[in-house]
Structures are given as structure tokens and as C-alpha cells.
mmCIF file of N, CA and C in Angstrom:
data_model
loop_
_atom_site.group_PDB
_atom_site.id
_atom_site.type_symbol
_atom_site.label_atom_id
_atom_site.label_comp_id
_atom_site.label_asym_id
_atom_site.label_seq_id
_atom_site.Cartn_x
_atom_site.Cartn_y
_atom_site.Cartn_z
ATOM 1 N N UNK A 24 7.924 8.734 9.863
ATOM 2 C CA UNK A 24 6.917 8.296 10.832
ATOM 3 C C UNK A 24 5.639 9.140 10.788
ATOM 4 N N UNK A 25 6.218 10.535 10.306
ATOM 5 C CA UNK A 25 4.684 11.327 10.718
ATOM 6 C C UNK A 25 3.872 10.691 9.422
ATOM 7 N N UNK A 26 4.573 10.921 8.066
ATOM 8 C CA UNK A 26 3.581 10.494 7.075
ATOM 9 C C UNK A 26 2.918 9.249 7.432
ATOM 10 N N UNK A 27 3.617 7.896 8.158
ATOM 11 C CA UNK A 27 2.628 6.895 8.186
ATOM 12 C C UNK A 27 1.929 7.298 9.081
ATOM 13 N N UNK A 28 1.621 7.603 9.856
ATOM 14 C CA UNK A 28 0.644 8.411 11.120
ATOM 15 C C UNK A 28 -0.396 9.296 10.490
ATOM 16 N N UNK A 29 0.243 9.737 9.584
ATOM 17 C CA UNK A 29 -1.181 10.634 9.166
ATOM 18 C C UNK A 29 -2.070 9.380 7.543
ATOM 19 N N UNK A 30 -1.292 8.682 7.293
ATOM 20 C CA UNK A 30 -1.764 7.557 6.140
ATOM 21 C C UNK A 30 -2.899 6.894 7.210
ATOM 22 N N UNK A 31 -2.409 6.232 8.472
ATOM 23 C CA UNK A 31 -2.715 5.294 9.345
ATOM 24 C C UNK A 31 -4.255 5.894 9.990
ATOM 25 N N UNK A 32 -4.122 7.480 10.014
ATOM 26 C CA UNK A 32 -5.510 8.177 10.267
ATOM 27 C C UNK A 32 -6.752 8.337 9.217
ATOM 28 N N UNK A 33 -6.165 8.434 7.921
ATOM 29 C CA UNK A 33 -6.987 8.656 6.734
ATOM 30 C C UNK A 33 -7.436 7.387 6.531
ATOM 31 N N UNK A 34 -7.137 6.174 6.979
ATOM 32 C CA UNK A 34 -7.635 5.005 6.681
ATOM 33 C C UNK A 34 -8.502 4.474 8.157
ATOM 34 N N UNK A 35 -8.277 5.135 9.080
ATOM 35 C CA UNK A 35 -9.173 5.370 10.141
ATOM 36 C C UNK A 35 -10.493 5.420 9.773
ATOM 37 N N UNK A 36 -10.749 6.608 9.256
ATOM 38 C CA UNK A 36 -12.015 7.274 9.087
ATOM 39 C C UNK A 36 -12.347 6.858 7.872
ATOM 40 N N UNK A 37 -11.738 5.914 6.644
ATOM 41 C CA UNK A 37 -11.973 5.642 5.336
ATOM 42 C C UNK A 37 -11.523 4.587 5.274
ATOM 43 N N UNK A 38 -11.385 3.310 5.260
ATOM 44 C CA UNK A 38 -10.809 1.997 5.123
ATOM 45 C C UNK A 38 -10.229 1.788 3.891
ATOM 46 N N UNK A 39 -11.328 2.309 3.060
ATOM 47 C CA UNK A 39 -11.280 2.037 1.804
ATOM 48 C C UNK A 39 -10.780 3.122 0.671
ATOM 49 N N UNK A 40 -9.963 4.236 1.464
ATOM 50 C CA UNK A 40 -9.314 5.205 0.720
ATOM 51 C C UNK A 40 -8.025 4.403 0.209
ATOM 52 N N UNK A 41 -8.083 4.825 -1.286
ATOM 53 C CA UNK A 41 -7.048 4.646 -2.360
ATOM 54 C C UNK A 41 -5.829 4.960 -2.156
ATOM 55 N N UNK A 42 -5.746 6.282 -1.967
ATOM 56 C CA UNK A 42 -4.315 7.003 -1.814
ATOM 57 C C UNK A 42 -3.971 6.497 -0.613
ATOM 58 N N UNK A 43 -4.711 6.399 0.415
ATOM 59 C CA UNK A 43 -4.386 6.251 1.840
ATOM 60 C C UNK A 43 -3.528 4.524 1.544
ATOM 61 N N UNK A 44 -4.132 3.563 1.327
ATOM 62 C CA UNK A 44 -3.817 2.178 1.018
ATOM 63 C C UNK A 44 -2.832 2.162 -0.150
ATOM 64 N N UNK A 45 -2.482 2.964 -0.921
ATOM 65 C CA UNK A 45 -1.554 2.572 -1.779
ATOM 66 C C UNK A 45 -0.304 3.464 -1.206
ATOM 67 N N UNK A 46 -0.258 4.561 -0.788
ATOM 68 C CA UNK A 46 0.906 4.783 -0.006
ATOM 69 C C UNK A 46 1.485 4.267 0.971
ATOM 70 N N UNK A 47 0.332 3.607 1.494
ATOM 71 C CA UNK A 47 1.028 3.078 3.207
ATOM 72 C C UNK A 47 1.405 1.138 2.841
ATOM 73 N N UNK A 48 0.956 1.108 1.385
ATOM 74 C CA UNK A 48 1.830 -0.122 0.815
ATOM 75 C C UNK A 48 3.198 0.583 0.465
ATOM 76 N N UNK A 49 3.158 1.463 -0.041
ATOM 77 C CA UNK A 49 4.757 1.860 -0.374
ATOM 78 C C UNK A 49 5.273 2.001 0.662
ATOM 79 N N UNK A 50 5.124 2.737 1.775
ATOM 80 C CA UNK A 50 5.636 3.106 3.264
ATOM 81 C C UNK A 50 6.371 1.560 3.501
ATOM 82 N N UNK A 51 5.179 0.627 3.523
ATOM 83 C CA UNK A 51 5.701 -0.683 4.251
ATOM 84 C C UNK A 51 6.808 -1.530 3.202
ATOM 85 N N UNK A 52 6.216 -1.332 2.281
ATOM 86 C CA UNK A 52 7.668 -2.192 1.260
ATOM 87 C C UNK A 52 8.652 -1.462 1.601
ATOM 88 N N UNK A 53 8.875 -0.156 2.118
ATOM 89 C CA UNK A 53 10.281 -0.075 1.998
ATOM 90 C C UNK A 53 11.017 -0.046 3.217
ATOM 91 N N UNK A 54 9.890 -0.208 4.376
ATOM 92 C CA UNK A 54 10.104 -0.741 5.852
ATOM 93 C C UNK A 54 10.442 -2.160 5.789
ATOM 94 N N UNK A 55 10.582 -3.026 4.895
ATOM 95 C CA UNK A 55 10.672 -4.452 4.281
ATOM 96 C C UNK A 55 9.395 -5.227 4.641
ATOM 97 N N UNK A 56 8.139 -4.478 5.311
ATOM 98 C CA UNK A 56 7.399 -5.087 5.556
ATOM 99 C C UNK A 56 6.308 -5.572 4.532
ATOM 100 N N UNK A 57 6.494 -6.671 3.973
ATOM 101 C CA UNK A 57 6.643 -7.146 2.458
ATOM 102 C C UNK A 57 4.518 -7.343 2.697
ATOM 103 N N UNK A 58 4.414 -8.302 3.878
ATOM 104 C CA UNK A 58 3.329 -8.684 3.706
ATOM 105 C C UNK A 58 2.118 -7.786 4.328
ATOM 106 N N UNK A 59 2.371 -6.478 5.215
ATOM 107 C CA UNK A 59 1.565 -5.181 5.476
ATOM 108 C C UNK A 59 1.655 -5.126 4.089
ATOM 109 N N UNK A 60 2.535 -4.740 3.054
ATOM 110 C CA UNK A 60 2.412 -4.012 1.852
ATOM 111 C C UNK A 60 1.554 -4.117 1.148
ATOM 112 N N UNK A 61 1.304 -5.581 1.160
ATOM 113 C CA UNK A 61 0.923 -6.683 0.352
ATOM 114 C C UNK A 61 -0.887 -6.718 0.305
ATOM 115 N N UNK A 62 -0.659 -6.618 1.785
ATOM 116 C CA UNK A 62 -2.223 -6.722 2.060
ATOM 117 C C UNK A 62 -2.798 -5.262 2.182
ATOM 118 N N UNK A 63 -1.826 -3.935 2.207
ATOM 119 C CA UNK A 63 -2.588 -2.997 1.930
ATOM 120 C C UNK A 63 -2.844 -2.082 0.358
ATOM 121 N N UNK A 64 -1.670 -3.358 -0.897
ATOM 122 C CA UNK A 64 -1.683 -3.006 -1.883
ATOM 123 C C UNK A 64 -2.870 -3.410 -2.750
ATOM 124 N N UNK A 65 -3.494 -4.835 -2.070
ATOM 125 C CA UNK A 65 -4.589 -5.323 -2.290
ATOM 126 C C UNK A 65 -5.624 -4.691 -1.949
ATOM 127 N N UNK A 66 -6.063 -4.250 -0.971
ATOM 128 C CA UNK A 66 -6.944 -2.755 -0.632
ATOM 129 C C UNK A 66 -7.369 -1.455 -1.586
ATOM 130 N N UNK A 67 -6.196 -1.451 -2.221
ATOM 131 C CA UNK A 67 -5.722 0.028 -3.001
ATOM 132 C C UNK A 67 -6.207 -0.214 -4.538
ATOM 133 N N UNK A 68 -5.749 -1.933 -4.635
ATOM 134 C CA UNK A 68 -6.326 -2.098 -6.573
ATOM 135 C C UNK A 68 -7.675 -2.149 -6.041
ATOM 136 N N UNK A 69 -8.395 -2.803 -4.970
ATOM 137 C CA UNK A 69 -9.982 -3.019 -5.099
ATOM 138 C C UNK A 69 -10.843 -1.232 -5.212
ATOM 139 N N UNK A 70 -9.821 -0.706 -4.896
ATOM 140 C CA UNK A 70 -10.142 0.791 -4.832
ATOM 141 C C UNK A 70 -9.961 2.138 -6.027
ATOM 142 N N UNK A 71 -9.072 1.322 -6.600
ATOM 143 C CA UNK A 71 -8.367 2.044 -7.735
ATOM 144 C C UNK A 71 -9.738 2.679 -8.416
ATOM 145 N N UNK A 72 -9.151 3.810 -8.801
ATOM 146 C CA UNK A 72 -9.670 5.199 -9.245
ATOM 147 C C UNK A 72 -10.027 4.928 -10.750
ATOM 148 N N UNK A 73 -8.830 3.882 -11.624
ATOM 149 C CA UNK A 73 -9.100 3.745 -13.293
ATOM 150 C C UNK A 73 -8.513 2.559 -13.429
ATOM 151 N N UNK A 74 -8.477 1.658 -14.639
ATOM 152 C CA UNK A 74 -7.792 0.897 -15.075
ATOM 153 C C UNK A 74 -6.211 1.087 -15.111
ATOM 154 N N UNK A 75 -5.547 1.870 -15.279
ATOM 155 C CA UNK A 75 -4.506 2.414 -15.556
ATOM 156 C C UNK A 75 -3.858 1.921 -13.764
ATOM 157 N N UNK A 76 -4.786 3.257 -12.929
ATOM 158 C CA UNK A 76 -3.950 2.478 -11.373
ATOM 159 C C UNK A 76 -3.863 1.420 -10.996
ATOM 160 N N UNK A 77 -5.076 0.788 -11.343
ATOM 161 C CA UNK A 77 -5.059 -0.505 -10.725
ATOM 162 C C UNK A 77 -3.775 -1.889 -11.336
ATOM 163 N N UNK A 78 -3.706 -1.809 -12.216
ATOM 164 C CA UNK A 78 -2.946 -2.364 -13.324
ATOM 165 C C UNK A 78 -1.417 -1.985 -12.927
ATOM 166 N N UNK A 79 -1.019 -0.843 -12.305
ATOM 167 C CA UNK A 79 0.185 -0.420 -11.999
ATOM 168 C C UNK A 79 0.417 -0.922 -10.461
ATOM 169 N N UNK A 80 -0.292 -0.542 -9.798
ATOM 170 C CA UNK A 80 -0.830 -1.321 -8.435
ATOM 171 C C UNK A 80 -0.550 -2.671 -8.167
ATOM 172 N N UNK A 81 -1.138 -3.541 -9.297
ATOM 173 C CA UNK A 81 -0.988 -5.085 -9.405
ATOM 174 C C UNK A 81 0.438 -5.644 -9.685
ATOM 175 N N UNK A 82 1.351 -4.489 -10.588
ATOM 176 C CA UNK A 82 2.425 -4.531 -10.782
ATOM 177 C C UNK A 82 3.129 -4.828 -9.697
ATOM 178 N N UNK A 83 2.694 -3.254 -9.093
ATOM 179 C CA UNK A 83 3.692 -3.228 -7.590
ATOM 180 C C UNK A 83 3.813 -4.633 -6.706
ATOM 181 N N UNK A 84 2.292 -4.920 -6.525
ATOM 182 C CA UNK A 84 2.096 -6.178 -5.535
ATOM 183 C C UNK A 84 2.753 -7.678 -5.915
ATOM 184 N N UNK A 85 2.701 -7.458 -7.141
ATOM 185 C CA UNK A 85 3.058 -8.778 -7.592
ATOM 186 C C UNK A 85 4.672 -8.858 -7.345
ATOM 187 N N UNK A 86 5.093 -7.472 -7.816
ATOM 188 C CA UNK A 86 6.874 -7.097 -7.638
ATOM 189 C C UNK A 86 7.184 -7.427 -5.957
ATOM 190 N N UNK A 87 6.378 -7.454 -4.936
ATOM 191 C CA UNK A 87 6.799 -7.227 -3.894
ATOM 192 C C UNK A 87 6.760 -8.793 -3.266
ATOM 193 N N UNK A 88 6.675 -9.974 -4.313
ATOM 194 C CA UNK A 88 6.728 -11.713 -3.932
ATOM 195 C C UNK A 88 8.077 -11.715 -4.502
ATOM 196 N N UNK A 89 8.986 -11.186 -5.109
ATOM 197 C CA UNK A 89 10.231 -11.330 -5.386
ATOM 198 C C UNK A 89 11.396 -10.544 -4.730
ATOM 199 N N UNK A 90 10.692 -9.189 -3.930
ATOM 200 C CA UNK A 90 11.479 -8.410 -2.980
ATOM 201 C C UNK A 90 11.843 -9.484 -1.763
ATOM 202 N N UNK A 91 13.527 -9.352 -1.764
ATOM 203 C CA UNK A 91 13.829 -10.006 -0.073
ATOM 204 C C UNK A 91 13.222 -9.293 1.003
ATOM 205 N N UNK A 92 13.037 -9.463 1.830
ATOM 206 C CA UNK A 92 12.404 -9.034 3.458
ATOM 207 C C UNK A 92 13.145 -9.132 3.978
ATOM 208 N N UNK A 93 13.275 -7.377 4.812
ATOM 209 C CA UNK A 93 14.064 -7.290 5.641
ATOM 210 C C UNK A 93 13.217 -7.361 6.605
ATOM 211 N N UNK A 94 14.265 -7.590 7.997
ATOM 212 C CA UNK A 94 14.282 -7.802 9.613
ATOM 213 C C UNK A 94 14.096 -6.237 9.627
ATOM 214 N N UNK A 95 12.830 -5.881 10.415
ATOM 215 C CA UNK A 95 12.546 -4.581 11.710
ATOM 216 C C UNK A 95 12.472 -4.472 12.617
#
């Protein structure tokens, strides 16, 4: 909880921070919250740092339309 709390602040003051949006997509995929993930993994490629992240990024997002969703 604290890490998403402190993700949830860095994107406060930065919307458009990378690290901030691509962790707090991982946070939520594994909370099963498929479509937070989704929409903050999309955030994270428009942000991506190189070709390389973004491309791994797109991976993730795309991987997370075939993850089941869990109930929270």
C-alpha cells in the first residue's frame, strides 16, 4: 500500500512521469485491476524514455487483454 501511495503522489505532481505510470500499471495488474493497468500502461509507453521501454511496455499492455481479472 505504501508503495502505491507514494507512485499515486509522484503522479500527482507529474502526470506524465514514466516510472511513476509504469509501476503503478504493475501495482494494478497484480491487484487484478486489469483496466487501471491498462490505462496507466498506456501513459507510461507515451512516456517511455527509449524504444526499447516502450516496446516492452506495449508487451506488458497487450499481455494484460489475456490476463483473467480478479474480484477486489
Amino acid at each position: 500500500p505504501e508503495a502505491k501511495a507514494q507512485l499515486e503522489r509522484v503522479l500527482s505532481s507529474n502526470p506524465s512521469d514514466f516510472h511513476g505510470n509504469a509501476y503503478l500499471s504493475i501495482v494494478y495488474a497484480q491487484e487484478g485491476r486489469l483496466e487501471d493497468s491498462k490505462q496507466y500502461g498506456e501513459k507510461a509507453i507515451k512516456a517511455a524514455p527509449s524504444d526499447e521501454a516502450r516496446l516492452r511496455l506495449q508487451q506488458f499492455v497487450a499481455g494484460l487483454s489475456k490476463a483473467p481479472a480478479h474480484n477486489t
